[in-house]
């Protein structure tokens, strides 16, 4: 389990474990890591766990977020990275963190392709990260499609043209559908209970999707198809 070691003026002031899929940092009392120093925004940053990766994201803070001295918008954390927020240092310790790029890591974080996260909105628009469409599938592979058949937007169809599409209700239940060269996978991101696939919990590891699979996430029911 990853650990955050918080220090200020050379003294350790807090230790926290990343034992949940979404971990907030900010000046609000209900933040998972509350920092009271001047210059810390109310909702400053968030660490989201996707698969084996912990992704740090600045939430549009006033004074920014640094990692190893460099300003970041979004960053996949690696063991011994030092996060700095308003003069407070947060060392990330995770000896199981994967070094070097894998396909998913490169697609999630590629700086030239990423867009800023969108605010919470109806299904399909709350995205932790998105990437522009590119030739990432095997030759002859079919594009995925999500059809909403129960929820606030019934009959809506969402073409899975991006590497990541995130569905659900932030703070309650969120899952991400990830396009890989060998198909589409769904992964739990946030919430006490993972989404359900064909009536069964998807658990905490990526699960491959097949045509006509039904997904229950947030307050919606989705159908996965291939075009």
mmCIF file with all atom_site columns, C-alpha atoms in Angstrom:
data_model
loop_
_atom_site.group_PDB
_atom_site.id
_atom_site.type_symbol
_atom_site.label_atom_id
_atom_site.label_alt_id
_atom_site.label_comp_id
_atom_site.label_asym_id
_atom_site.label_entity_id
_atom_site.label_seq_id
_atom_site.pdbx_PDB_ins_code
_atom_site.Cartn_x
_atom_site.Cartn_y
_atom_site.Cartn_z
_atom_site.occupancy
_atom_site.B_iso_or_equiv
_atom_site.pdbx_formal_charge
_atom_site.auth_seq_id
_atom_site.auth_comp_id
_atom_site.auth_asym_id
_atom_site.auth_atom_id
_atom_site.pdbx_PDB_model_num
ATOM 1   C CA . UNK A 1 1   ? 0.000   0.000  0.000   1.00 0.00 ? 1   UNK A CA 1
ATOM 2   C CA . UNK A 1 2   ? 1.332   3.426  -0.947  1.00 0.00 ? 2   UNK A CA 1
ATOM 3   C CA . UNK A 1 3   ? 2.185   5.881  1.828   1.00 0.00 ? 3   UNK A CA 1
ATOM 4   C CA . UNK A 1 4   ? 2.418   9.662  1.990   1.00 0.00 ? 4   UNK A CA 1
ATOM 5   C CA . UNK A 1 5   ? 4.939   11.229 4.363   1.00 0.00 ? 5   UNK A CA 1
ATOM 6   C CA . UNK A 1 6   ? 4.060   14.876 5.000   1.00 0.00 ? 6   UNK A CA 1
ATOM 7   C CA . UNK A 1 7   ? 6.708   17.296 6.233   1.00 0.00 ? 7   UNK A CA 1
ATOM 8   C CA . UNK A 1 8   ? 7.008   21.025 6.806   1.00 0.00 ? 8   UNK A CA 1
ATOM 9   C CA . UNK A 1 9   ? 10.173  22.959 7.636   1.00 0.00 ? 9   UNK A CA 1
ATOM 10  C CA . UNK A 1 10  ? 12.085  19.683 7.765   1.00 0.00 ? 10  UNK A CA 1
ATOM 11  C CA . UNK A 1 11  ? 9.772   18.040 10.320  1.00 0.00 ? 11  UNK A CA 1
ATOM 12  C CA . UNK A 1 12  ? 7.402   15.158 9.604   1.00 0.00 ? 12  UNK A CA 1
ATOM 13  C CA . UNK A 1 13  ? 3.890   16.307 10.533  1.00 0.00 ? 13  UNK A CA 1
ATOM 14  C CA . UNK A 1 14  ? 1.715   13.509 9.170   1.00 0.00 ? 14  UNK A CA 1
ATOM 15  C CA . UNK A 1 15  ? 1.681   10.049 7.587   1.00 0.00 ? 15  UNK A CA 1
ATOM 16  C CA . UNK A 1 16  ? -1.182  8.770  5.490   1.00 0.00 ? 16  UNK A CA 1
ATOM 17  C CA . UNK A 1 17  ? -1.832  5.559  3.553   1.00 0.00 ? 17  UNK A CA 1
ATOM 18  C CA . UNK A 1 18  ? -3.527  5.568  0.155   1.00 0.00 ? 18  UNK A CA 1
ATOM 19  C CA . UNK A 1 19  ? -6.141  2.997  1.096   1.00 0.00 ? 19  UNK A CA 1
ATOM 20  C CA . UNK A 1 20  ? -8.933  4.275  -1.155  1.00 0.00 ? 20  UNK A CA 1
ATOM 21  C CA . UNK A 1 21  ? -9.332  4.795  -4.884  1.00 0.00 ? 21  UNK A CA 1
ATOM 22  C CA . UNK A 1 22  ? -9.751  8.581  -4.683  1.00 0.00 ? 22  UNK A CA 1
ATOM 23  C CA . UNK A 1 23  ? -7.725  10.618 -2.157  1.00 0.00 ? 23  UNK A CA 1
ATOM 24  C CA . UNK A 1 24  ? -8.252  14.382 -1.839  1.00 0.00 ? 24  UNK A CA 1
ATOM 25  C CA . UNK A 1 25  ? -5.749  16.997 -0.675  1.00 0.00 ? 25  UNK A CA 1
ATOM 26  C CA . UNK A 1 26  ? -6.776  20.522 0.268   1.00 0.00 ? 26  UNK A CA 1
ATOM 27  C CA . UNK A 1 27  ? -7.668  23.067 2.898   1.00 0.00 ? 27  UNK A CA 1
ATOM 28  C CA . UNK A 1 28  ? -11.171 21.756 3.585   1.00 0.00 ? 28  UNK A CA 1
ATOM 29  C CA . UNK A 1 29  ? -11.608 19.897 6.853   1.00 0.00 ? 29  UNK A CA 1
ATOM 30  C CA . UNK A 1 30  ? -13.152 16.910 5.101   1.00 0.00 ? 30  UNK A CA 1
ATOM 31  C CA . UNK A 1 31  ? -10.206 16.474 2.715   1.00 0.00 ? 31  UNK A CA 1
ATOM 32  C CA . UNK A 1 32  ? -8.505  13.098 3.082   1.00 0.00 ? 32  UNK A CA 1
ATOM 33  C CA . UNK A 1 33  ? -5.314  15.069 3.730   1.00 0.00 ? 33  UNK A CA 1
ATOM 34  C CA . UNK A 1 34  ? -6.166  18.485 5.167   1.00 0.00 ? 34  UNK A CA 1
ATOM 35  C CA . UNK A 1 35  ? -3.375  21.077 4.850   1.00 0.00 ? 35  UNK A CA 1
ATOM 36  C CA . UNK A 1 36  ? -3.918  24.341 6.691   1.00 0.00 ? 36  UNK A CA 1
ATOM 37  C CA . UNK A 1 37  ? -0.945  26.315 5.360   1.00 0.00 ? 37  UNK A CA 1
ATOM 38  C CA . UNK A 1 38  ? -1.500  29.626 3.572   1.00 0.00 ? 38  UNK A CA 1
ATOM 39  C CA . UNK A 1 39  ? -1.620  29.081 -0.181  1.00 0.00 ? 39  UNK A CA 1
ATOM 40  C CA . UNK A 1 40  ? -3.401  25.729 -0.071  1.00 0.00 ? 40  UNK A CA 1
ATOM 41  C CA . UNK A 1 41  ? -6.642  25.801 -2.081  1.00 0.00 ? 41  UNK A CA 1
ATOM 42  C CA . UNK A 1 42  ? -9.796  24.327 -0.585  1.00 0.00 ? 42  UNK A CA 1
ATOM 43  C CA . UNK A 1 43  ? -9.745  21.519 -3.170  1.00 0.00 ? 43  UNK A CA 1
ATOM 44  C CA . UNK A 1 44  ? -6.101  21.536 -4.194  1.00 0.00 ? 44  UNK A CA 1
ATOM 45  C CA . UNK A 1 45  ? -5.224  18.119 -5.616  1.00 0.00 ? 45  UNK A CA 1
ATOM 46  C CA . UNK A 1 46  ? -6.411  14.538 -5.887  1.00 0.00 ? 46  UNK A CA 1
ATOM 47  C CA . UNK A 1 47  ? -4.686  11.165 -6.129  1.00 0.00 ? 47  UNK A CA 1
ATOM 48  C CA . UNK A 1 48  ? -6.654  8.572  -8.058  1.00 0.00 ? 48  UNK A CA 1
ATOM 49  C CA . UNK A 1 49  ? -5.714  4.893  -8.152  1.00 0.00 ? 49  UNK A CA 1
ATOM 50  C CA . UNK A 1 50  ? -6.253  3.151  -11.489 1.00 0.00 ? 50  UNK A CA 1
ATOM 51  C CA . UNK A 1 51  ? -4.963  -0.400 -11.638 1.00 0.00 ? 51  UNK A CA 1
ATOM 52  C CA . UNK A 1 52  ? -1.414  -0.367 -10.266 1.00 0.00 ? 52  UNK A CA 1
ATOM 53  C CA . UNK A 1 53  ? -0.945  3.368  -10.744 1.00 0.00 ? 53  UNK A CA 1
ATOM 54  C CA . UNK A 1 54  ? -1.547  6.349  -8.455  1.00 0.00 ? 54  UNK A CA 1
ATOM 55  C CA . UNK A 1 55  ? -2.245  9.455  -10.528 1.00 0.00 ? 55  UNK A CA 1
ATOM 56  C CA . UNK A 1 56  ? -1.802  12.902 -8.974  1.00 0.00 ? 56  UNK A CA 1
ATOM 57  C CA . UNK A 1 57  ? -3.934  15.669 -10.458 1.00 0.00 ? 57  UNK A CA 1
ATOM 58  C CA . UNK A 1 58  ? -3.939  19.382 -9.641  1.00 0.00 ? 58  UNK A CA 1
ATOM 59  C CA . UNK A 1 59  ? -7.564  20.527 -9.302  1.00 0.00 ? 59  UNK A CA 1
ATOM 60  C CA . UNK A 1 60  ? -7.054  24.017 -10.714 1.00 0.00 ? 60  UNK A CA 1
ATOM 61  C CA . UNK A 1 61  ? -5.456  25.268 -7.505  1.00 0.00 ? 61  UNK A CA 1
ATOM 62  C CA . UNK A 1 62  ? -4.423  28.920 -7.148  1.00 0.00 ? 62  UNK A CA 1
ATOM 63  C CA . UNK A 1 63  ? -0.748  28.241 -6.428  1.00 0.00 ? 63  UNK A CA 1
ATOM 64  C CA . UNK A 1 64  ? -0.221  24.975 -8.270  1.00 0.00 ? 64  UNK A CA 1
ATOM 65  C CA . UNK A 1 65  ? 1.243   21.580 -7.423  1.00 0.00 ? 65  UNK A CA 1
ATOM 66  C CA . UNK A 1 66  ? 4.886   20.574 -7.871  1.00 0.00 ? 66  UNK A CA 1
ATOM 67  C CA . UNK A 1 67  ? 6.445   17.132 -8.229  1.00 0.00 ? 67  UNK A CA 1
ATOM 68  C CA . UNK A 1 68  ? 10.210  16.970 -7.809  1.00 0.00 ? 68  UNK A CA 1
ATOM 69  C CA . UNK A 1 69  ? 10.350  20.725 -8.351  1.00 0.00 ? 69  UNK A CA 1
ATOM 70  C CA . UNK A 1 70  ? 8.301   20.742 -11.576 1.00 0.00 ? 70  UNK A CA 1
ATOM 71  C CA . UNK A 1 71  ? 4.792   22.144 -11.930 1.00 0.00 ? 71  UNK A CA 1
ATOM 72  C CA . UNK A 1 72  ? 2.282   19.468 -12.977 1.00 0.00 ? 72  UNK A CA 1
ATOM 73  C CA . UNK A 1 73  ? -1.313  19.188 -14.073 1.00 0.00 ? 73  UNK A CA 1
ATOM 74  C CA . UNK A 1 74  ? -1.383  15.401 -13.965 1.00 0.00 ? 74  UNK A CA 1
ATOM 75  C CA . UNK A 1 75  ? 1.412   12.995 -13.025 1.00 0.00 ? 75  UNK A CA 1
ATOM 76  C CA . UNK A 1 76  ? 1.750   9.234  -12.507 1.00 0.00 ? 76  UNK A CA 1
ATOM 77  C CA . UNK A 1 77  ? 3.525   8.940  -9.165  1.00 0.00 ? 77  UNK A CA 1
ATOM 78  C CA . UNK A 1 78  ? 6.664   6.861  -8.775  1.00 0.00 ? 78  UNK A CA 1
ATOM 79  C CA . UNK A 1 79  ? 8.397   5.734  -5.606  1.00 0.00 ? 79  UNK A CA 1
ATOM 80  C CA . UNK A 1 80  ? 10.115  8.597  -3.749  1.00 0.00 ? 80  UNK A CA 1
ATOM 81  C CA . UNK A 1 81  ? 8.464   11.372 -5.756  1.00 0.00 ? 81  UNK A CA 1
ATOM 82  C CA . UNK A 1 82  ? 8.174   14.552 -3.694  1.00 0.00 ? 82  UNK A CA 1
ATOM 83  C CA . UNK A 1 83  ? 4.938   16.500 -4.046  1.00 0.00 ? 83  UNK A CA 1
ATOM 84  C CA . UNK A 1 84  ? 5.069   20.133 -2.928  1.00 0.00 ? 84  UNK A CA 1
ATOM 85  C CA . UNK A 1 85  ? 2.002   22.189 -2.095  1.00 0.00 ? 85  UNK A CA 1
ATOM 86  C CA . UNK A 1 86  ? 2.402   25.685 -0.619  1.00 0.00 ? 86  UNK A CA 1
ATOM 87  C CA . UNK A 1 87  ? 5.767   24.831 0.918   1.00 0.00 ? 87  UNK A CA 1
ATOM 88  C CA . UNK A 1 88  ? 4.601   21.500 2.361   1.00 0.00 ? 88  UNK A CA 1
ATOM 89  C CA . UNK A 1 89  ? 6.475   18.423 1.105   1.00 0.00 ? 89  UNK A CA 1
ATOM 90  C CA . UNK A 1 90  ? 4.660   15.122 0.619   1.00 0.00 ? 90  UNK A CA 1
ATOM 91  C CA . UNK A 1 91  ? 6.895   12.167 -0.170  1.00 0.00 ? 91  UNK A CA 1
ATOM 92  C CA . UNK A 1 92  ? 5.232   9.296  -2.041  1.00 0.00 ? 92  UNK A CA 1
ATOM 93  C CA . UNK A 1 93  ? 6.455   5.867  -0.968  1.00 0.00 ? 93  UNK A CA 1
ATOM 94  C CA . UNK A 1 94  ? 5.389   2.815  -2.915  1.00 0.00 ? 94  UNK A CA 1
ATOM 95  C CA . UNK A 1 95  ? 7.975   0.129  -3.599  1.00 0.00 ? 95  UNK A CA 1
ATOM 96  C CA . UNK A 1 96  ? 5.486   -1.656 -5.849  1.00 0.00 ? 96  UNK A CA 1
ATOM 97  C CA . UNK A 1 97  ? 5.082   1.343  -8.147  1.00 0.00 ? 97  UNK A CA 1
ATOM 98  C CA . UNK A 1 98  ? 5.870   0.373  -11.731 1.00 0.00 ? 98  UNK A CA 1
ATOM 99  C CA . UNK A 1 99  ? 8.806   2.208  -13.272 1.00 0.00 ? 99  UNK A CA 1
ATOM 100 C CA . UNK A 1 100 ? 8.891   3.085  -16.935 1.00 0.00 ? 100 UNK A CA 1
ATOM 101 C CA . UNK A 1 101 ? 6.086   3.392  -19.460 1.00 0.00 ? 101 UNK A CA 1
ATOM 102 C CA . UNK A 1 102 ? 3.574   0.657  -20.194 1.00 0.00 ? 102 UNK A CA 1
ATOM 103 C CA . UNK A 1 103 ? 0.855   1.034  -22.825 1.00 0.00 ? 103 UNK A CA 1
ATOM 104 C CA . UNK A 1 104 ? -1.813  2.107  -20.343 1.00 0.00 ? 104 UNK A CA 1
ATOM 105 C CA . UNK A 1 105 ? 0.506   4.459  -18.465 1.00 0.00 ? 105 UNK A CA 1
ATOM 106 C CA . UNK A 1 106 ? 1.641   6.139  -21.668 1.00 0.00 ? 106 UNK A CA 1
ATOM 107 C CA . UNK A 1 107 ? -1.931  6.540  -22.918 1.00 0.00 ? 107 UNK A CA 1
ATOM 108 C CA . UNK A 1 108 ? -3.213  7.887  -19.605 1.00 0.00 ? 108 UNK A CA 1
ATOM 109 C CA . UNK A 1 109 ? -0.531  10.517 -19.079 1.00 0.00 ? 109 UNK A CA 1
ATOM 110 C CA . UNK A 1 110 ? 0.836   11.478 -22.525 1.00 0.00 ? 110 UNK A CA 1
ATOM 111 C CA . UNK A 1 111 ? 1.169   15.225 -22.041 1.00 0.00 ? 111 UNK A CA 1
ATOM 112 C CA . UNK A 1 112 ? 0.603   16.219 -25.647 1.00 0.00 ? 112 UNK A CA 1
ATOM 113 C CA . UNK A 1 113 ? -2.716  14.351 -25.814 1.00 0.00 ? 113 UNK A CA 1
ATOM 114 C CA . UNK A 1 114 ? -4.274  15.011 -22.418 1.00 0.00 ? 114 UNK A CA 1
ATOM 115 C CA . UNK A 1 115 ? -7.089  17.455 -21.793 1.00 0.00 ? 115 UNK A CA 1
ATOM 116 C CA . UNK A 1 116 ? -8.135  18.949 -18.472 1.00 0.00 ? 116 UNK A CA 1
ATOM 117 C CA . UNK A 1 117 ? -10.658 16.990 -16.451 1.00 0.00 ? 117 UNK A CA 1
ATOM 118 C CA . UNK A 1 118 ? -14.255 17.978 -16.957 1.00 0.00 ? 118 UNK A CA 1
ATOM 119 C CA . UNK A 1 119 ? -16.556 18.839 -14.045 1.00 0.00 ? 119 UNK A CA 1
ATOM 120 C CA . UNK A 1 120 ? -19.008 16.221 -12.860 1.00 0.00 ? 120 UNK A CA 1
ATOM 121 C CA . UNK A 1 121 ? -21.752 15.872 -15.471 1.00 0.00 ? 121 UNK A CA 1
ATOM 122 C CA . UNK A 1 122 ? -24.043 13.086 -16.752 1.00 0.00 ? 122 UNK A CA 1
ATOM 123 C CA . UNK A 1 123 ? -22.727 9.713  -17.893 1.00 0.00 ? 123 UNK A CA 1
ATOM 124 C CA . UNK A 1 124 ? -19.626 9.662  -20.054 1.00 0.00 ? 124 UNK A CA 1
ATOM 125 C CA . UNK A 1 125 ? -18.445 13.211 -19.422 1.00 0.00 ? 125 UNK A CA 1
ATOM 126 C CA . UNK A 1 126 ? -16.721 12.926 -16.042 1.00 0.00 ? 126 UNK A CA 1
ATOM 127 C CA . UNK A 1 127 ? -13.211 11.987 -17.154 1.00 0.00 ? 127 UNK A CA 1
ATOM 128 C CA . UNK A 1 128 ? -10.053 11.741 -15.084 1.00 0.00 ? 128 UNK A CA 1
ATOM 129 C CA . UNK A 1 129 ? -8.026  11.821 -18.272 1.00 0.00 ? 129 UNK A CA 1
ATOM 130 C CA . UNK A 1 130 ? -8.742  11.538 -21.952 1.00 0.00 ? 130 UNK A CA 1
ATOM 131 C CA . UNK A 1 131 ? -6.485  11.128 -24.953 1.00 0.00 ? 131 UNK A CA 1
ATOM 132 C CA . UNK A 1 132 ? -6.987  11.879 -28.618 1.00 0.00 ? 132 UNK A CA 1
ATOM 133 C CA . UNK A 1 133 ? -7.987  9.056  -30.890 1.00 0.00 ? 133 UNK A CA 1
ATOM 134 C CA . UNK A 1 134 ? -5.026  7.268  -32.444 1.00 0.00 ? 134 UNK A CA 1
ATOM 135 C CA . UNK A 1 135 ? -4.156  3.986  -34.109 1.00 0.00 ? 135 UNK A CA 1
ATOM 136 C CA . UNK A 1 136 ? -3.977  1.909  -30.926 1.00 0.00 ? 136 UNK A CA 1
ATOM 137 C CA . UNK A 1 137 ? -6.034  -1.150 -31.950 1.00 0.00 ? 137 UNK A CA 1
ATOM 138 C CA . UNK A 1 138 ? -5.050  -4.279 -33.808 1.00 0.00 ? 138 UNK A CA 1
ATOM 139 C CA . UNK A 1 139 ? -5.745  -4.249 -37.528 1.00 0.00 ? 139 UNK A CA 1
ATOM 140 C CA . UNK A 1 140 ? -9.433  -4.892 -38.195 1.00 0.00 ? 140 UNK A CA 1
ATOM 141 C CA . UNK A 1 141 ? -10.490 -4.246 -34.594 1.00 0.00 ? 141 UNK A CA 1
ATOM 142 C CA . UNK A 1 142 ? -13.981 -2.817 -34.076 1.00 0.00 ? 142 UNK A CA 1
ATOM 143 C CA . UNK A 1 143 ? -14.685 0.342  -32.128 1.00 0.00 ? 143 UNK A CA 1
ATOM 144 C CA . UNK A 1 144 ? -16.545 0.102  -28.848 1.00 0.00 ? 144 UNK A CA 1
ATOM 145 C CA . UNK A 1 145 ? -19.899 1.731  -28.178 1.00 0.00 ? 145 UNK A CA 1
ATOM 146 C CA . UNK A 1 146 ? -21.842 2.320  -24.980 1.00 0.00 ? 146 UNK A CA 1
ATOM 147 C CA . UNK A 1 147 ? -25.633 2.497  -25.118 1.00 0.00 ? 147 UNK A CA 1
ATOM 148 C CA . UNK A 1 148 ? -27.416 3.917  -22.085 1.00 0.00 ? 148 UNK A CA 1
ATOM 149 C CA . UNK A 1 149 ? -30.686 2.074  -21.562 1.00 0.00 ? 149 UNK A CA 1
ATOM 150 C CA . UNK A 1 150 ? -31.525 3.011  -17.978 1.00 0.00 ? 150 UNK A CA 1
ATOM 151 C CA . UNK A 1 151 ? -30.782 6.262  -16.174 1.00 0.00 ? 151 UNK A CA 1
ATOM 152 C CA . UNK A 1 152 ? -30.964 10.019 -16.688 1.00 0.00 ? 152 UNK A CA 1
ATOM 153 C CA . UNK A 1 153 ? -30.131 9.807  -20.414 1.00 0.00 ? 153 UNK A CA 1
ATOM 154 C CA . UNK A 1 154 ? -31.787 6.687  -21.862 1.00 0.00 ? 154 UNK A CA 1
ATOM 155 C CA . UNK A 1 155 ? -31.028 5.751  -25.482 1.00 0.00 ? 155 UNK A CA 1
ATOM 156 C CA . UNK A 1 156 ? -27.855 7.878  -25.486 1.00 0.00 ? 156 UNK A CA 1
ATOM 157 C CA . UNK A 1 157 ? -24.994 6.290  -27.424 1.00 0.00 ? 157 UNK A CA 1
ATOM 158 C CA . UNK A 1 158 ? -21.350 7.030  -26.621 1.00 0.00 ? 158 UNK A CA 1
ATOM 159 C CA . UNK A 1 159 ? -18.650 6.035  -29.085 1.00 0.00 ? 159 UNK A CA 1
ATOM 160 C CA . UNK A 1 160 ? -15.498 4.906  -27.274 1.00 0.00 ? 160 UNK A CA 1
ATOM 161 C CA . UNK A 1 161 ? -13.121 6.965  -29.402 1.00 0.00 ? 161 UNK A CA 1
ATOM 162 C CA . UNK A 1 162 ? -10.792 7.894  -26.523 1.00 0.00 ? 162 UNK A CA 1
ATOM 163 C CA . UNK A 1 163 ? -8.318  5.786  -24.586 1.00 0.00 ? 163 UNK A CA 1
ATOM 164 C CA . UNK A 1 164 ? -10.252 6.336  -21.347 1.00 0.00 ? 164 UNK A CA 1
ATOM 165 C CA . UNK A 1 165 ? -13.941 6.901  -20.749 1.00 0.00 ? 165 UNK A CA 1
ATOM 166 C CA . UNK A 1 166 ? -15.082 7.251  -17.154 1.00 0.00 ? 166 UNK A CA 1
ATOM 167 C CA . UNK A 1 167 ? -18.661 6.543  -16.068 1.00 0.00 ? 167 UNK A CA 1
ATOM 168 C CA . UNK A 1 168 ? -20.573 6.909  -12.828 1.00 0.00 ? 168 UNK A CA 1
ATOM 169 C CA . UNK A 1 169 ? -21.104 9.406  -10.044 1.00 0.00 ? 169 UNK A CA 1
ATOM 170 C CA . UNK A 1 170 ? -17.989 11.075 -8.522  1.00 0.00 ? 170 UNK A CA 1
ATOM 171 C CA . UNK A 1 171 ? -17.746 10.409 -4.806  1.00 0.00 ? 171 UNK A CA 1
ATOM 172 C CA . UNK A 1 172 ? -20.180 7.506  -5.028  1.00 0.00 ? 172 UNK A CA 1
ATOM 173 C CA . UNK A 1 173 ? -19.191 5.010  -7.721  1.00 0.00 ? 173 UNK A CA 1
ATOM 174 C CA . UNK A 1 174 ? -16.925 5.472  -10.741 1.00 0.00 ? 174 UNK A CA 1
ATOM 175 C CA . UNK A 1 175 ? -15.499 3.010  -13.274 1.00 0.00 ? 175 UNK A CA 1
ATOM 176 C CA . UNK A 1 176 ? -13.253 3.564  -16.285 1.00 0.00 ? 176 UNK A CA 1
ATOM 177 C CA . UNK A 1 177 ? -13.395 1.799  -19.652 1.00 0.00 ? 177 UNK A CA 1
ATOM 178 C CA . UNK A 1 178 ? -9.915  1.581  -21.123 1.00 0.00 ? 178 UNK A CA 1
ATOM 179 C CA . UNK A 1 179 ? -9.188  0.831  -24.800 1.00 0.00 ? 179 UNK A CA 1
ATOM 180 C CA . UNK A 1 180 ? -6.191  -1.469 -25.240 1.00 0.00 ? 180 UNK A CA 1
ATOM 181 C CA . UNK A 1 181 ? -4.712  -3.035 -28.380 1.00 0.00 ? 181 UNK A CA 1
ATOM 182 C CA . UNK A 1 182 ? -6.408  -6.342 -27.538 1.00 0.00 ? 182 UNK A CA 1
ATOM 183 C CA . UNK A 1 183 ? -9.811  -4.988 -26.552 1.00 0.00 ? 183 UNK A CA 1
ATOM 184 C CA . UNK A 1 184 ? -11.739 -2.970 -23.974 1.00 0.00 ? 184 UNK A CA 1
ATOM 185 C CA . UNK A 1 185 ? -11.435 -3.354 -20.210 1.00 0.00 ? 185 UNK A CA 1
ATOM 186 C CA . UNK A 1 186 ? -13.431 -1.932 -17.313 1.00 0.00 ? 186 UNK A CA 1
ATOM 187 C CA . UNK A 1 187 ? -11.739 -1.018 -14.008 1.00 0.00 ? 187 UNK A CA 1
ATOM 188 C CA . UNK A 1 188 ? -13.052 0.171  -10.639 1.00 0.00 ? 188 UNK A CA 1
ATOM 189 C CA . UNK A 1 189 ? -11.905 3.716  -9.801  1.00 0.00 ? 189 UNK A CA 1
ATOM 190 C CA . UNK A 1 190 ? -13.959 5.136  -6.952  1.00 0.00 ? 190 UNK A CA 1
ATOM 191 C CA . UNK A 1 191 ? -16.576 4.113  -4.410  1.00 0.00 ? 191 UNK A CA 1
ATOM 192 C CA . UNK A 1 192 ? -17.005 1.474  -1.723  1.00 0.00 ? 192 UNK A CA 1
ATOM 193 C CA . UNK A 1 193 ? -18.685 -0.935 -4.118  1.00 0.00 ? 193 UNK A CA 1
ATOM 194 C CA . UNK A 1 194 ? -17.288 -1.589 -7.621  1.00 0.00 ? 194 UNK A CA 1
ATOM 195 C CA . UNK A 1 195 ? -19.575 -1.433 -10.637 1.00 0.00 ? 195 UNK A CA 1
ATOM 196 C CA . UNK A 1 196 ? -21.378 -4.594 -11.727 1.00 0.00 ? 196 UNK A CA 1
ATOM 197 C CA . UNK A 1 197 ? -20.858 -6.462 -14.993 1.00 0.00 ? 197 UNK A CA 1
ATOM 198 C CA . UNK A 1 198 ? -23.633 -8.839 -16.048 1.00 0.00 ? 198 UNK A CA 1
ATOM 199 C CA . UNK A 1 199 ? -24.942 -8.778 -12.492 1.00 0.00 ? 199 UNK A CA 1
ATOM 200 C CA . UNK A 1 200 ? -21.589 -9.471 -10.797 1.00 0.00 ? 200 UNK A CA 1
ATOM 201 C CA . UNK A 1 201 ? -19.108 -7.114 -9.120  1.00 0.00 ? 201 UNK A CA 1
ATOM 202 C CA . UNK A 1 202 ? -16.098 -6.258 -11.322 1.00 0.00 ? 202 UNK A CA 1
ATOM 203 C CA . UNK A 1 203 ? -13.829 -6.293 -8.263  1.00 0.00 ? 203 UNK A CA 1
ATOM 204 C CA . UNK A 1 204 ? -10.655 -4.225 -8.201  1.00 0.00 ? 204 UNK A CA 1
ATOM 205 C CA . UNK A 1 205 ? -8.762  -5.576 -11.221 1.00 0.00 ? 205 UNK A CA 1
ATOM 206 C CA . UNK A 1 206 ? -9.323  -4.773 -14.925 1.00 0.00 ? 206 UNK A CA 1
ATOM 207 C CA . UNK A 1 207 ? -12.009 -6.986 -16.499 1.00 0.00 ? 207 UNK A CA 1
ATOM 208 C CA . UNK A 1 208 ? -12.297 -7.537 -20.291 1.00 0.00 ? 208 UNK A CA 1
ATOM 209 C CA . UNK A 1 209 ? -15.534 -6.513 -21.970 1.00 0.00 ? 209 UNK A CA 1
ATOM 210 C CA . UNK A 1 210 ? -17.470 -8.551 -24.538 1.00 0.00 ? 210 UNK A CA 1
ATOM 211 C CA . UNK A 1 211 ? -20.298 -7.451 -26.869 1.00 0.00 ? 211 UNK A CA 1
ATOM 212 C CA . UNK A 1 212 ? -23.701 -7.195 -25.158 1.00 0.00 ? 212 UNK A CA 1
ATOM 213 C CA . UNK A 1 213 ? -22.192 -7.005 -21.666 1.00 0.00 ? 213 UNK A CA 1
ATOM 214 C CA . UNK A 1 214 ? -24.352 -4.976 -19.283 1.00 0.00 ? 214 UNK A CA 1
ATOM 215 C CA . UNK A 1 215 ? -22.707 -2.552 -16.871 1.00 0.00 ? 215 UNK A CA 1
ATOM 216 C CA . UNK A 1 216 ? -24.334 -1.065 -13.779 1.00 0.00 ? 216 UNK A CA 1
ATOM 217 C CA . UNK A 1 217 ? -22.483 1.983  -12.451 1.00 0.00 ? 217 UNK A CA 1
ATOM 218 C CA . UNK A 1 218 ? -23.728 4.979  -10.486 1.00 0.00 ? 218 UNK A CA 1
ATOM 219 C CA . UNK A 1 219 ? -27.457 5.145  -11.168 1.00 0.00 ? 219 UNK A CA 1
ATOM 220 C CA . UNK A 1 220 ? -27.238 3.984  -14.776 1.00 0.00 ? 220 UNK A CA 1
ATOM 221 C CA . UNK A 1 221 ? -27.325 0.761  -16.713 1.00 0.00 ? 221 UNK A CA 1
ATOM 222 C CA . UNK A 1 222 ? -25.151 0.554  -19.829 1.00 0.00 ? 222 UNK A CA 1
ATOM 223 C CA . UNK A 1 223 ? -24.801 -1.861 -22.722 1.00 0.00 ? 223 UNK A CA 1
ATOM 224 C CA . UNK A 1 224 ? -21.368 -2.465 -24.275 1.00 0.00 ? 224 UNK A CA 1
ATOM 225 C CA . UNK A 1 225 ? -21.352 -3.051 -28.029 1.00 0.00 ? 225 UNK A CA 1
ATOM 226 C CA . UNK A 1 226 ? -18.866 -3.211 -30.900 1.00 0.00 ? 226 UNK A CA 1
ATOM 227 C CA . UNK A 1 227 ? -19.531 -1.227 -34.085 1.00 0.00 ? 227 UNK A CA 1
#
